[in-house]
Backbone as a chain_set.jsonl record, in Angstrom:
{"seq": "MKLSRPVSWFLLAFGVWSWVIWITFVKNLWKDASGLAFDDAGDPTAYFWVHLLLAITSFLLGTAVGVIGFRGVRALRRERG", "coords": {"N": [[12.405, 19.624, -46.717], [11.046, 22.754, -44.873], [9.531, 23.791, -42.409], [7.23, 26.052, -41.666], [7.26, 28.499, -38.074], [4.466, 28.949, -37.25], [3.129, 27.181, -38.368], [4.372, 24.566, -37.617], [3.867, 24.507, -35.029], [1.059, 24.603, -34.558], [0.462, 22.059, -35.238], [1.99, 20.349, -33.442], [0.048, 21.031, -31.684], [-2.234, 19.669, -32.41], [-1.675, 16.872, -31.995], [-0.962, 17.17, -29.631], [-3.693, 17.693, -28.858], [-5.012, 15.315, -30.019], [-4.021, 12.824, -28.682], [-5.232, 13.684, -25.997], [-7.956, 13.616, -26.16], [-8.416, 11.336, -27.784], [-7.734, 9.376, -25.34], [-9.453, 10.208, -23.573], [-11.457, 9.536, -25.335], [-11.408, 6.463, -25.536], [-11.419, 5.327, -22.892], [-14.114, 6.169, -21.674], [-15.683, 4.429, -23.793], [-15.26, 2.171, -23.083], [-16.294, 2.402, -20.601], [-18.927, 2.111, -20.867], [-22.15, 2.12, -20.475], [-24.666, 2.046, -21.726], [-25.138, 0.105, -23.439], [-24.003, 0.095, -26.071], [-21.344, -0.824, -26.494], [-21.017, -2.571, -24.574], [-22.601, -6.158, -24.591], [-25.357, -7.504, -22.761], [-23.506, -10.046, -21.535], [-21.593, -8.926, -20.914], [-19.465, -9.03, -23.31], [-17.328, -7.772, -25.461], [-19.102, -5.594, -27.863], [-19.733, -5.732, -31.972], [-19.769, -2.314, -31.88], [-17.722, -1.468, -30.064], [-15.585, -2.513, -31.493], [-15.476, -1.674, -33.525], [-14.997, 1.429, -33.265], [-13.173, 1.54, -31.072], [-11.155, 0.814, -32.506], [-10.572, 3.064, -34.716], [-10.59, 4.731, -33.261], [-7.647, 3.792, -32.064], [-6.596, 4.335, -34.513], [-6.299, 7.263, -34.877], [-5.513, 8.317, -33.053], [-3.107, 7.142, -33.546], [-2.218, 8.471, -36.086], [-2.011, 11.178, -34.668], [-0.308, 11.315, -33.332], [1.873, 10.62, -35.342], [1.166, 13.215, -36.661], [1.98, 15.049, -34.694], [4.393, 14.593, -34.06], [5.593, 15.53, -35.777], [5.649, 17.752, -35.863], [6.506, 18.58, -33.472], [9.632, 18.363, -34.398], [10.175, 20.211, -36.163], [9.515, 22.406, -34.91], [11.517, 21.884, -33.071], [13.573, 22.115, -34.691], [13.28, 24.736, -35.622], [14.122, 26.251, -33.605], [16.698, 25.777, -33.593], [17.512, 26.558, -35.26], [18.033, 29.681, -34.867], [19.624, 29.447, -32.156]], "CA": [[11.259, 20.763, -46.507], [11.343, 23.573, -43.79], [7.882, 24.064, -41.703], [6.934, 28.149, -40.712], [6.924, 28.316, -37.172], [3.303, 28.806, -36.615], [2.438, 25.461, -38.71], [4.975, 23.731, -36.639], [3.278, 24.867, -33.545], [-0.707, 23.952, -34.685], [0.308, 20.465, -35.948], [2.83, 20.057, -32.442], [-0.994, 21.123, -30.527], [-2.786, 18.672, -33.247], [-0.596, 15.885, -31.325], [-1.062, 16.629, -28.506], [-5.027, 17.205, -28.698], [-5.314, 13.908, -30.431], [-3.754, 12.104, -27.302], [-6.307, 14.132, -24.893], [-9.685, 13.235, -27.009], [-8.633, 9.759, -27.781], [-7.923, 8.719, -24.438], [-10.965, 10.226, -23.163], [-12.215, 8.838, -25.831], [-11.629, 5.167, -25.006], [-12.078, 5.537, -21.025], [-15.248, 6.321, -22.324], [-16.262, 3.867, -24.582], [-14.614, 1.286, -21.956], [-17.032, 2.232, -18.962], [-19.877, 2.172, -21.695], [-23.061, 1.556, -19.82], [-25.199, 2.379, -22.588], [-25.271, -1.567, -24.217], [-23.977, -0.631, -26.668], [-20.313, -0.963, -26.572], [-20.674, -4.419, -24.218], [-23.667, -7.133, -24.592], [-25.356, -7.986, -21.258], [-22.727, -10.32, -21.336], [-20.688, -8.339, -20.938], [-18.292, -9.227, -24.104], [-17.739, -6.649, -26.587], [-19.728, -5.537, -29.536], [-18.428, -4.74, -33.049], [-19.671, -0.874, -32.293], [-16.408, -1.572, -29.337], [-14.559, -2.751, -32.088], [-15.227, -0.818, -34.632], [-14.763, 2.58, -32.143], [-11.714, 0.926, -30.85], [-9.628, 0.876, -34.226], [-10.643, 4.194, -35.556], [-9.732, 5.218, -31.839], [-6.715, 4.145, -32.356], [-5.899, 4.408, -35.907], [-6.664, 8.594, -35.137], [-4.016, 8.147, -32.213], [-1.616, 6.871, -34.166], [-2.029, 9.252, -36.972], [-2.348, 12.344, -34.721], [0.865, 11.497, -32.722], [2.726, 11.15, -36.005], [1.371, 14.703, -37.332], [2.751, 15.611, -33.423], [5.638, 14.093, -34.441], [6.937, 16.554, -37.262], [5.11, 19.617, -35.549], [7.811, 18.426, -32.392], [10.328, 18.3, -34.908], [9.61, 20.859, -37.093], [9.726, 23.895, -34.139], [12.999, 22.013, -32.82], [14.375, 22.512, -35.864], [13.678, 26.334, -35.745], [15.201, 27.088, -32.194], [18.245, 25.415, -33.559], [18.458, 28.069, -36.054], [18.275, 30.438, -33.857], [20.667, 29.251, -31.584]], "C": [[11.619, 21.162, -45.0], [9.704, 24.06, -43.266], [8.22, 25.318, -41.3], [6.362, 27.458, -38.89], [5.432, 27.827, -36.407], [2.646, 27.295, -37.301], [2.888, 24.43, -37.661], [4.32, 23.432, -35.172], [2.056, 24.177, -33.571], [0.018, 22.466, -34.713], [1.098, 19.467, -34.363], [0.721, 20.148, -31.547], [-2.161, 20.342, -31.179], [-2.676, 17.76, -32.941], [-1.413, 16.098, -30.123], [-2.483, 16.612, -28.378], [-5.429, 16.04, -29.174], [-5.335, 13.189, -29.082], [-5.218, 12.911, -26.69], [-7.536, 13.58, -25.305], [-9.565, 11.925, -27.431], [-8.606, 8.925, -27.085], [-8.872, 8.992, -23.687], [-11.621, 9.416, -23.927], [-12.856, 7.054, -25.607], [-12.101, 4.602, -23.754], [-13.269, 5.695, -21.067], [-16.145, 4.99, -22.55], [-16.335, 2.483, -23.892], [-15.624, 1.493, -20.29], [-18.321, 2.502, -19.608], [-20.855, 1.407, -21.228], [-24.341, 1.751, -20.212], [-26.085, 0.865, -23.156], [-24.735, -1.535, -25.476], [-22.634, -0.795, -27.087], [-19.974, -2.684, -25.961], [-22.132, -4.758, -24.316], [-24.243, -7.405, -23.012], [-24.562, -9.4, -21.313], [-21.569, -10.066, -20.643], [-19.777, -8.162, -21.922], [-18.814, -7.825, -24.893], [-18.691, -6.589, -27.485], [-19.056, -5.351, -30.521], [-18.804, -3.532, -33.065], [-18.367, -0.817, -31.304], [-15.311, -1.936, -30.492], [-13.994, -2.061, -32.891], [-14.33, 0.948, -33.637], [-13.781, 2.101, -31.546], [-10.616, 1.088, -31.688], [-9.735, 2.167, -34.427], [-10.347, 5.365, -34.253], [-8.233, 5.076, -32.142], [-5.865, 4.184, -33.844], [-6.266, 6.324, -35.586], [-5.546, 8.989, -33.941], [-2.585, 7.689, -32.769], [-1.394, 8.361, -35.301], [-1.574, 10.754, -36.064], [-1.028, 12.314, -33.942], [2.016, 11.417, -33.816], [2.526, 12.494, -36.618], [1.998, 15.673, -36.153], [3.703, 15.753, -33.236], [6.616, 14.739, -34.913], [6.159, 17.551, -36.935], [6.345, 19.219, -34.343], [8.896, 18.756, -33.097], [10.854, 19.531, -35.897], [9.946, 22.693, -35.949], [11.467, 23.289, -33.3], [13.88, 22.024, -33.438], [14.9, 24.321, -36.076], [13.883, 26.82, -34.801], [16.356, 26.494, -32.265], [18.918, 26.063, -34.449], [18.483, 29.358, -35.497], [19.112, 30.215, -33.085], [21.819, 29.669, -31.96]], "O": [[12.178, 20.465, -44.154], [8.923, 24.68, -43.987], [9.251, 25.652, -40.715], [5.595, 26.556, -38.556], [5.187, 26.969, -35.558], [1.847, 26.539, -36.749], [2.165, 23.673, -37.014], [4.314, 22.419, -34.474], [1.854, 23.252, -32.784], [-0.191, 21.864, -33.66], [0.875, 18.272, -34.17], [0.339, 19.176, -30.897], [-3.178, 20.322, -30.485], [-3.58, 17.08, -33.427], [-2.324, 15.381, -29.71], [-2.881, 15.599, -27.801], [-6.448, 15.646, -28.607], [-6.366, 12.968, -28.446], [-6.288, 12.5, -27.14], [-8.132, 12.97, -24.417], [-10.608, 11.273, -27.478], [-9.073, 7.821, -27.366], [-9.301, 8.064, -23.001], [-12.362, 8.57, -23.425], [-13.987, 6.572, -25.545], [-12.915, 3.697, -23.573], [-13.722, 5.121, -20.077], [-17.027, 4.567, -21.802], [-17.295, 1.732, -24.068], [-15.558, 0.849, -19.242], [-19.026, 3.224, -18.904], [-20.779, 0.186, -21.363], [-25.234, 1.692, -19.366], [-27.299, 0.675, -23.229], [-24.743, -2.549, -26.174], [-22.606, -0.953, -28.307], [-19.255, -3.58, -26.403], [-22.945, -3.846, -24.164], [-23.404, -7.497, -22.116], [-25.43, -10.203, -20.972], [-20.809, -10.782, -19.99], [-19.062, -7.177, -21.734], [-19.854, -7.173, -24.976], [-19.139, -7.651, -27.917], [-17.917, -4.896, -30.418], [-18.455, -3.007, -34.123], [-17.655, 0.091, -31.732], [-14.15, -1.582, -30.29], [-12.819, -1.777, -33.126], [-13.126, 1.207, -33.609], [-13.142, 3.144, -31.685], [-9.45, 1.432, -31.494], [-8.611, 2.644, -34.274], [-9.981, 6.535, -34.364], [-7.578, 6.074, -32.445], [-4.654, 4.055, -34.023], [-6.648, 6.692, -36.696], [-4.815, 9.972, -34.066], [-1.415, 7.886, -32.443], [-0.439, 9.13, -35.188], [-0.817, 11.508, -36.675], [-0.527, 13.435, -33.861], [3.078, 11.971, -33.53], [3.516, 13.035, -37.109], [2.441, 16.793, -36.411], [4.211, 16.625, -32.531], [7.836, 14.73, -34.748], [5.939, 18.357, -37.839], [7.338, 19.904, -34.591], [9.475, 19.663, -32.498], [12.027, 19.578, -36.266], [10.459, 23.745, -36.329], [12.375, 24.074, -33.026], [15.023, 21.958, -32.986], [15.932, 24.912, -36.393], [13.894, 28.05, -34.855], [17.125, 26.515, -31.304], [20.123, 26.242, -34.625], [19.299, 30.108, -36.032], [19.864, 31.179, -33.23], [22.819, 29.406, -31.292]]}, "num_chains": 1, "name": "protein.A"}
């Protein structure tokens, strides 16, 4: 399958965006002071584990999409060269 240039760049940008968003989310989750992510004893709550799993899953999917976009961009550059 051959991806168009705009689609390849979109997928690559989406992958980079996922890295930025989800790494920031996990940092904020880790520093949560509202009492949702950690209980009074400082132990992680179910909220923390569910959101960490969500972030890891989204991070991995975003990485996979970004890799597909990167391969598409790279293939298009090889065709031109």
